[in-house]
């Protein structure tokens, strides 16, 4: 059976964009949202670092020249804790910058001015690479999740999930055996503009249970959700 359209479009991933030029930041955020990503933004290095440390983004777009901490300093401090994929935006196409970036742990570069379509393509590749390294198939009884293709089967049959249902399921599966709070799911799935939507998590979980079986995801009253290991 062909993979459903939902899966091809299921790109609800959360991206952080750190860029101090307001117009570029706006354009980037708009292009990424249109590309199906949830987008958080920061206009200064320290705010960007704070957000990058506070949430588990699927990728970060990081400008080099920033007020406060510059992009290299942000990257250096972030790498002491996390391996979030980072795409650097640099105004200088200097060899020195590239070497420095490799040492500091950047995953890719784009030299300004760049094409938005190219940025989206590079970002997709970056996320795919990092997902591919870290995520083999996940087996949950008769339910199998393929994180690379973002598709799910139940007893071998493909099941069509919406992008957000898929993201919730994958997140719970990656944290199997742990209780995942609604807040954690909410932070993973929705960007900071969506603060009225947290109750939707319950609706999505209800729908996932209908499609994949009621026992798959347990509710821990007052705490959150759990997929047992
Ligand atoms: Ca800048």
PDB file of C-alpha atoms and ligand atoms in Angstrom:
ATOM      1  CA  UNK A   1       0.000   0.000   0.000  1.00  0.00           C
ATOM      2  CA  UNK A   2       1.310   3.450  -0.880  1.00  0.00           C
ATOM      3  CA  UNK A   3       2.256   5.677   1.979  1.00  0.00           C
ATOM      4  CA  UNK A   4      -0.528   8.150   2.854  1.00  0.00           C
ATOM      5  CA  UNK A   5      -0.285  11.811   2.007  1.00  0.00           C
ATOM      6  CA  UNK A   6      -0.282  12.584   5.713  1.00  0.00           C
ATOM      7  CA  UNK A   7       3.099  11.016   6.083  1.00  0.00           C
ATOM      8  CA  UNK A   8       4.719  12.907   3.271  1.00  0.00           C
ATOM      9  CA  UNK A   9       3.526  16.131   4.826  1.00  0.00           C
ATOM     10  CA  UNK A  10       4.131  15.162   8.420  1.00  0.00           C
ATOM     11  CA  UNK A  11       6.913  17.577   9.202  1.00  0.00           C
ATOM     12  CA  UNK A  12       5.757  18.982  12.518  1.00  0.00           C
ATOM     13  CA  UNK A  13       9.164  19.451  13.954  1.00  0.00           C
ATOM     14  CA  UNK A  14      10.264  22.273  16.144  1.00  0.00           C
ATOM     15  CA  UNK A  15      12.927  24.632  14.872  1.00  0.00           C
ATOM     16  CA  UNK A  16      14.691  27.493  16.656  1.00  0.00           C
ATOM     17  CA  UNK A  17      15.832  30.438  14.527  1.00  0.00           C
ATOM     18  CA  UNK A  18      18.379  32.813  16.087  1.00  0.00           C
ATOM     19  CA  UNK A  19      18.800  35.890  13.894  1.00  0.00           C
ATOM     20  CA  UNK A  20      18.983  39.587  14.797  1.00  0.00           C
ATOM     21  CA  UNK A  21      17.897  41.112  11.496  1.00  0.00           C
ATOM     22  CA  UNK A  22      14.134  41.527  11.996  1.00  0.00           C
ATOM     23  CA  UNK A  23      13.200  41.274   8.350  1.00  0.00           C
ATOM     24  CA  UNK A  24      15.282  38.154   7.709  1.00  0.00           C
ATOM     25  CA  UNK A  25      14.009  36.591  10.935  1.00  0.00           C
ATOM     26  CA  UNK A  26      10.416  37.244   9.878  1.00  0.00           C
ATOM     27  CA  UNK A  27      10.991  35.805   6.418  1.00  0.00           C
ATOM     28  CA  UNK A  28      12.757  32.737   7.801  1.00  0.00           C
ATOM     29  CA  UNK A  29      10.041  32.052  10.370  1.00  0.00           C
ATOM     30  CA  UNK A  30       7.348  32.483   7.740  1.00  0.00           C
ATOM     31  CA  UNK A  31       9.065  30.182   5.232  1.00  0.00           C
ATOM     32  CA  UNK A  32       9.647  27.518   7.889  1.00  0.00           C
ATOM     33  CA  UNK A  33       6.065  27.676   9.149  1.00  0.00           C
ATOM     34  CA  UNK A  34       4.822  27.366   5.595  1.00  0.00           C
ATOM     35  CA  UNK A  35       7.137  24.375   5.308  1.00  0.00           C
ATOM     36  CA  UNK A  36       5.202  22.772   8.181  1.00  0.00           C
ATOM     37  CA  UNK A  37       7.612  23.412  11.057  1.00  0.00           C
ATOM     38  CA  UNK A  38       6.797  24.821  14.467  1.00  0.00           C
ATOM     39  CA  UNK A  39       9.141  27.794  14.847  1.00  0.00           C
ATOM     40  CA  UNK A  40      10.550  29.608  17.863  1.00  0.00           C
ATOM     41  CA  UNK A  41      12.680  32.695  17.406  1.00  0.00           C
ATOM     42  CA  UNK A  42      15.381  34.596  19.267  1.00  0.00           C
ATOM     43  CA  UNK A  43      17.055  37.853  18.300  1.00  0.00           C
ATOM     44  CA  UNK A  44      20.109  37.685  20.548  1.00  0.00           C
ATOM     45  CA  UNK A  45      22.706  35.041  21.364  1.00  0.00           C
ATOM     46  CA  UNK A  46      21.910  34.646  25.050  1.00  0.00           C
ATOM     47  CA  UNK A  47      18.174  34.301  24.451  1.00  0.00           C
ATOM     48  CA  UNK A  48      18.903  31.796  21.679  1.00  0.00           C
ATOM     49  CA  UNK A  49      21.163  29.755  23.946  1.00  0.00           C
ATOM     50  CA  UNK A  50      18.571  29.808  26.727  1.00  0.00           C
ATOM     51  CA  UNK A  51      15.892  28.481  24.402  1.00  0.00           C
ATOM     52  CA  UNK A  52      18.227  25.916  22.834  1.00  0.00           C
ATOM     53  CA  UNK A  53      19.092  24.590  26.293  1.00  0.00           C
ATOM     54  CA  UNK A  54      15.499  24.670  27.530  1.00  0.00           C
ATOM     55  CA  UNK A  55      13.809  22.772  24.698  1.00  0.00           C
ATOM     56  CA  UNK A  56      14.735  19.821  22.541  1.00  0.00           C
ATOM     57  CA  UNK A  57      14.589  21.332  19.077  1.00  0.00           C
ATOM     58  CA  UNK A  58      14.779  19.159  15.991  1.00  0.00           C
ATOM     59  CA  UNK A  59      17.215  21.705  14.512  1.00  0.00           C
ATOM     60  CA  UNK A  60      18.546  25.222  15.087  1.00  0.00           C
ATOM     61  CA  UNK A  61      19.249  27.912  12.490  1.00  0.00           C
ATOM     62  CA  UNK A  62      21.933  30.099  14.041  1.00  0.00           C
ATOM     63  CA  UNK A  63      23.296  33.393  12.737  1.00  0.00           C
ATOM     64  CA  UNK A  64      26.991  34.072  13.426  1.00  0.00           C
ATOM     65  CA  UNK A  65      26.898  37.822  13.992  1.00  0.00           C
ATOM     66  CA  UNK A  66      24.543  38.413  16.911  1.00  0.00           C
ATOM     67  CA  UNK A  67      24.330  40.896  19.767  1.00  0.00           C
ATOM     68  CA  UNK A  68      25.474  39.507  23.123  1.00  0.00           C
ATOM     69  CA  UNK A  69      26.925  36.035  22.601  1.00  0.00           C
ATOM     70  CA  UNK A  70      27.791  35.488  18.947  1.00  0.00           C
ATOM     71  CA  UNK A  71      26.762  32.380  17.050  1.00  0.00           C
ATOM     72  CA  UNK A  72      30.058  30.563  17.699  1.00  0.00           C
ATOM     73  CA  UNK A  73      29.820  31.131  21.443  1.00  0.00           C
ATOM     74  CA  UNK A  74      26.216  29.938  21.463  1.00  0.00           C
ATOM     75  CA  UNK A  75      27.224  26.816  19.543  1.00  0.00           C
ATOM     76  CA  UNK A  76      30.204  26.116  21.778  1.00  0.00           C
ATOM     77  CA  UNK A  77      28.140  26.322  24.965  1.00  0.00           C
ATOM     78  CA  UNK A  78      25.270  24.342  23.474  1.00  0.00           C
ATOM     79  CA  UNK A  79      27.626  21.536  22.410  1.00  0.00           C
ATOM     80  CA  UNK A  80      28.721  21.050  26.023  1.00  0.00           C
ATOM     81  CA  UNK A  81      25.193  19.744  26.627  1.00  0.00           C
ATOM     82  CA  UNK A  82      23.393  18.856  23.435  1.00  0.00           C
ATOM     83  CA  UNK A  83      23.874  17.538  19.912  1.00  0.00           C
ATOM     84  CA  UNK A  84      20.903  19.365  18.375  1.00  0.00           C
ATOM     85  CA  UNK A  85      21.629  19.748  14.623  1.00  0.00           C
ATOM     86  CA  UNK A  86      22.776  23.321  13.920  1.00  0.00           C
ATOM     87  CA  UNK A  87      22.798  25.160  10.602  1.00  0.00           C
ATOM     88  CA  UNK A  88      24.992  28.271  10.807  1.00  0.00           C
ATOM     89  CA  UNK A  89      24.258  31.410   8.811  1.00  0.00           C
ATOM     90  CA  UNK A  90      27.411  33.306   8.041  1.00  0.00           C
ATOM     91  CA  UNK A  91      27.931  36.539   6.189  1.00  0.00           C
ATOM     92  CA  UNK A  92      31.567  35.684   5.525  1.00  0.00           C
ATOM     93  CA  UNK A  93      32.399  32.857   3.218  1.00  0.00           C
ATOM     94  CA  UNK A  94      35.820  32.554   4.794  1.00  0.00           C
ATOM     95  CA  UNK A  95      37.691  29.300   5.028  1.00  0.00           C
ATOM     96  CA  UNK A  96      38.656  30.214   8.591  1.00  0.00           C
ATOM     97  CA  UNK A  97      34.986  30.386   9.579  1.00  0.00           C
ATOM     98  CA  UNK A  98      34.310  26.960   8.154  1.00  0.00           C
ATOM     99  CA  UNK A  99      37.214  25.395  10.007  1.00  0.00           C
ATOM    100  CA  UNK A 100      36.147  27.093  13.193  1.00  0.00           C
ATOM    101  CA  UNK A 101      32.602  25.864  12.680  1.00  0.00           C
ATOM    102  CA  UNK A 102      33.712  22.281  12.204  1.00  0.00           C
ATOM    103  CA  UNK A 103      35.764  22.465  15.396  1.00  0.00           C
ATOM    104  CA  UNK A 104      32.869  23.944  17.309  1.00  0.00           C
ATOM    105  CA  UNK A 105      30.409  21.338  16.098  1.00  0.00           C
ATOM    106  CA  UNK A 106      28.240  23.037  13.485  1.00  0.00           C
ATOM    107  CA  UNK A 107      26.462  20.570  11.198  1.00  0.00           C
ATOM    108  CA  UNK A 108      26.101  22.760   8.131  1.00  0.00           C
ATOM    109  CA  UNK A 109      26.569  26.316   6.825  1.00  0.00           C
ATOM    110  CA  UNK A 110      24.815  28.726   4.591  1.00  0.00           C
ATOM    111  CA  UNK A 111      26.461  31.905   3.373  1.00  0.00           C
ATOM    112  CA  UNK A 112      24.355  35.065   3.283  1.00  0.00           C
ATOM    113  CA  UNK A 113      22.574  36.059   1.163  1.00  0.00           C
ATOM    114  CA  UNK A 114      20.980  32.664   0.606  1.00  0.00           C
ATOM    115  CA  UNK A 115      17.929  31.265  -1.093  1.00  0.00           C
ATOM    116  CA  UNK A 116      15.099  30.283   1.271  1.00  0.00           C
ATOM    117  CA  UNK A 117      14.461  27.149  -0.772  1.00  0.00           C
ATOM    118  CA  UNK A 118      18.065  26.114  -0.253  1.00  0.00           C
ATOM    119  CA  UNK A 119      17.812  26.724   3.476  1.00  0.00           C
ATOM    120  CA  UNK A 120      14.729  24.499   3.665  1.00  0.00           C
ATOM    121  CA  UNK A 121      16.465  21.775   1.658  1.00  0.00           C
ATOM    122  CA  UNK A 122      19.589  21.876   3.831  1.00  0.00           C
ATOM    123  CA  UNK A 123      17.505  21.810   6.984  1.00  0.00           C
ATOM    124  CA  UNK A 124      15.531  18.803   5.797  1.00  0.00           C
ATOM    125  CA  UNK A 125      18.768  16.990   4.984  1.00  0.00           C
ATOM    126  CA  UNK A 126      20.223  17.896   8.360  1.00  0.00           C
ATOM    127  CA  UNK A 127      17.214  16.612  10.279  1.00  0.00           C
ATOM    128  CA  UNK A 128      17.084  13.475   8.153  1.00  0.00           C
ATOM    129  CA  UNK A 129      20.745  12.747   8.817  1.00  0.00           C
ATOM    130  CA  UNK A 130      20.463  13.234  12.554  1.00  0.00           C
ATOM    131  CA  UNK A 131      17.225  11.232  12.720  1.00  0.00           C
ATOM    132  CA  UNK A 132      18.719   8.478  10.583  1.00  0.00           C
ATOM    133  CA  UNK A 133      21.710   8.102  12.862  1.00  0.00           C
ATOM    134  CA  UNK A 134      19.779   8.050  16.070  1.00  0.00           C
ATOM    135  CA  UNK A 135      16.528   6.339  15.298  1.00  0.00           C
ATOM    136  CA  UNK A 136      15.983   2.766  14.144  1.00  0.00           C
ATOM    137  CA  UNK A 137      12.462   1.302  13.897  1.00  0.00           C
ATOM    138  CA  UNK A 138      10.553   1.279  17.163  1.00  0.00           C
ATOM    139  CA  UNK A 139       8.473  -1.808  17.988  1.00  0.00           C
ATOM    140  CA  UNK A 140       5.522  -1.421  20.367  1.00  0.00           C
ATOM    141  CA  UNK A 141       3.785  -4.803  20.343  1.00  0.00           C
ATOM    142  CA  UNK A 142       1.969  -5.035  17.014  1.00  0.00           C
ATOM    143  CA  UNK A 143       2.628  -1.349  16.306  1.00  0.00           C
ATOM    144  CA  UNK A 144       5.829  -0.429  14.444  1.00  0.00           C
ATOM    145  CA  UNK A 145       7.101   3.124  13.994  1.00  0.00           C
ATOM    146  CA  UNK A 146       9.536   4.018  11.204  1.00  0.00           C
ATOM    147  CA  UNK A 147      10.978   7.395  12.246  1.00  0.00           C
ATOM    148  CA  UNK A 148      12.868   7.943   9.000  1.00  0.00           C
ATOM    149  CA  UNK A 149       9.752   7.635   6.867  1.00  0.00           C
ATOM    150  CA  UNK A 150       7.538   8.942   9.692  1.00  0.00           C
ATOM    151  CA  UNK A 151       5.095   6.107   9.139  1.00  0.00           C
ATOM    152  CA  UNK A 152       3.333   3.630  11.384  1.00  0.00           C
ATOM    153  CA  UNK A 153       2.028   0.123  10.849  1.00  0.00           C
ATOM    154  CA  UNK A 154      -0.265  -1.989  13.012  1.00  0.00           C
ATOM    155  CA  UNK A 155       0.015  -5.749  12.498  1.00  0.00           C
ATOM    156  CA  UNK A 156       1.863  -4.971   9.255  1.00  0.00           C
ATOM    157  CA  UNK A 157      -0.858  -2.659   7.894  1.00  0.00           C
ATOM    158  CA  UNK A 158      -0.092   1.056   7.396  1.00  0.00           C
ATOM    159  CA  UNK A 159      -2.118   3.344   9.658  1.00  0.00           C
ATOM    160  CA  UNK A 160      -2.683   6.968   8.616  1.00  0.00           C
ATOM    161  CA  UNK A 161      -1.864   9.380  11.430  1.00  0.00           C
ATOM    162  CA  UNK A 162      -1.943  13.155  11.195  1.00  0.00           C
ATOM    163  CA  UNK A 163       1.385  14.945  11.562  1.00  0.00           C
ATOM    164  CA  UNK A 164       0.700  15.858  15.180  1.00  0.00           C
ATOM    165  CA  UNK A 165      -0.599  12.414  16.118  1.00  0.00           C
ATOM    166  CA  UNK A 166       2.568  10.961  14.654  1.00  0.00           C
ATOM    167  CA  UNK A 167       4.784  13.404  16.537  1.00  0.00           C
ATOM    168  CA  UNK A 168       3.054  12.643  19.850  1.00  0.00           C
ATOM    169  CA  UNK A 169       3.321   8.898  19.292  1.00  0.00           C
ATOM    170  CA  UNK A 170       6.982   9.086  18.312  1.00  0.00           C
ATOM    171  CA  UNK A 171       7.850  11.271  21.270  1.00  0.00           C
ATOM    172  CA  UNK A 172       6.122   8.916  23.723  1.00  0.00           C
ATOM    173  CA  UNK A 173       7.771   5.912  22.052  1.00  0.00           C
ATOM    174  CA  UNK A 174      11.221   7.490  22.304  1.00  0.00           C
ATOM    175  CA  UNK A 175      10.547   8.001  26.024  1.00  0.00           C
ATOM    176  CA  UNK A 176       9.129   4.530  26.574  1.00  0.00           C
ATOM    177  CA  UNK A 177       8.811   3.602  30.234  1.00  0.00           C
ATOM    178  CA  UNK A 178       8.768   7.261  31.309  1.00  0.00           C
ATOM    179  CA  UNK A 179       5.765   9.368  32.177  1.00  0.00           C
ATOM    180  CA  UNK A 180       5.678  12.231  29.685  1.00  0.00           C
ATOM    181  CA  UNK A 181       3.845  15.310  30.890  1.00  0.00           C
ATOM    182  CA  UNK A 182       1.403  17.221  28.713  1.00  0.00           C
ATOM    183  CA  UNK A 183       3.766  20.173  29.037  1.00  0.00           C
ATOM    184  CA  UNK A 184       6.646  18.195  27.533  1.00  0.00           C
ATOM    185  CA  UNK A 185       4.461  17.060  24.630  1.00  0.00           C
ATOM    186  CA  UNK A 186       3.154  20.548  24.200  1.00  0.00           C
ATOM    187  CA  UNK A 187       6.666  22.006  24.093  1.00  0.00           C
ATOM    188  CA  UNK A 188       7.772  19.421  21.572  1.00  0.00           C
ATOM    189  CA  UNK A 189       4.812  19.911  19.282  1.00  0.00           C
ATOM    190  CA  UNK A 190       3.626  23.454  19.377  1.00  0.00           C
ATOM    191  CA  UNK A 191       5.566  26.654  18.964  1.00  0.00           C
ATOM    192  CA  UNK A 192       5.352  29.576  21.339  1.00  0.00           C
ATOM    193  CA  UNK A 193       2.510  31.238  19.459  1.00  0.00           C
ATOM    194  CA  UNK A 194       0.145  28.348  20.200  1.00  0.00           C
ATOM    195  CA  UNK A 195      -0.316  28.748  23.947  1.00  0.00           C
ATOM    196  CA  UNK A 196      -4.065  28.139  23.822  1.00  0.00           C
ATOM    197  CA  UNK A 197      -3.759  24.717  22.244  1.00  0.00           C
ATOM    198  CA  UNK A 198      -2.398  22.528  25.033  1.00  0.00           C
ATOM    199  CA  UNK A 199      -5.728  20.745  25.533  1.00  0.00           C
ATOM    200  CA  UNK A 200      -5.421  19.469  21.981  1.00  0.00           C
ATOM    201  CA  UNK A 201      -2.791  16.993  23.187  1.00  0.00           C
ATOM    202  CA  UNK A 202      -5.607  15.028  24.858  1.00  0.00           C
ATOM    203  CA  UNK A 203      -7.650  15.072  21.670  1.00  0.00           C
ATOM    204  CA  UNK A 204      -4.715  13.781  19.622  1.00  0.00           C
ATOM    205  CA  UNK A 205      -4.017  10.999  22.132  1.00  0.00           C
ATOM    206  CA  UNK A 206      -7.676   9.985  22.022  1.00  0.00           C
ATOM    207  CA  UNK A 207      -7.432   9.762  18.242  1.00  0.00           C
ATOM    208  CA  UNK A 208      -4.153   7.770  18.318  1.00  0.00           C
ATOM    209  CA  UNK A 209      -5.788   5.242  20.667  1.00  0.00           C
ATOM    210  CA  UNK A 210      -8.721   4.871  18.296  1.00  0.00           C
ATOM    211  CA  UNK A 211      -6.357   4.068  15.426  1.00  0.00           C
ATOM    212  CA  UNK A 212      -3.725   1.978  17.203  1.00  0.00           C
ATOM    213  CA  UNK A 213      -5.461   0.410  20.187  1.00  0.00           C
ATOM    214  CA  UNK A 214      -6.600   1.740  23.538  1.00  0.00           C
ATOM    215  CA  UNK A 215      -3.896   0.010  25.552  1.00  0.00           C
ATOM    216  CA  UNK A 216      -0.959   1.510  23.668  1.00  0.00           C
ATOM    217  CA  UNK A 217      -0.789   4.765  25.620  1.00  0.00           C
ATOM    218  CA  UNK A 218      -1.597   4.801  29.328  1.00  0.00           C
ATOM    219  CA  UNK A 219      -2.865   7.916  31.122  1.00  0.00           C
ATOM    220  CA  UNK A 220      -1.160   8.685  34.414  1.00  0.00           C
ATOM    221  CA  UNK A 221      -3.687  10.814  36.183  1.00  0.00           C
ATOM    222  CA  UNK A 222      -2.441  14.285  37.001  1.00  0.00           C
ATOM    223  CA  UNK A 223       0.947  13.512  35.440  1.00  0.00           C
ATOM    224  CA  UNK A 224       0.742  12.757  31.753  1.00  0.00           C
ATOM    225  CA  UNK A 225       1.055   9.833  29.372  1.00  0.00           C
ATOM    226  CA  UNK A 226       3.184   6.750  29.210  1.00  0.00           C
ATOM    227  CA  UNK A 227       3.988   3.951  26.782  1.00  0.00           C
ATOM    228  CA  UNK A 228       5.135   1.006  28.877  1.00  0.00           C
ATOM    229  CA  UNK A 229       8.474  -0.490  27.991  1.00  0.00           C
TER     230      UNK A 229
HETATM  231 CA1  LIG B   1      23.340  39.043  12.277  1.00  0.00          CA
END
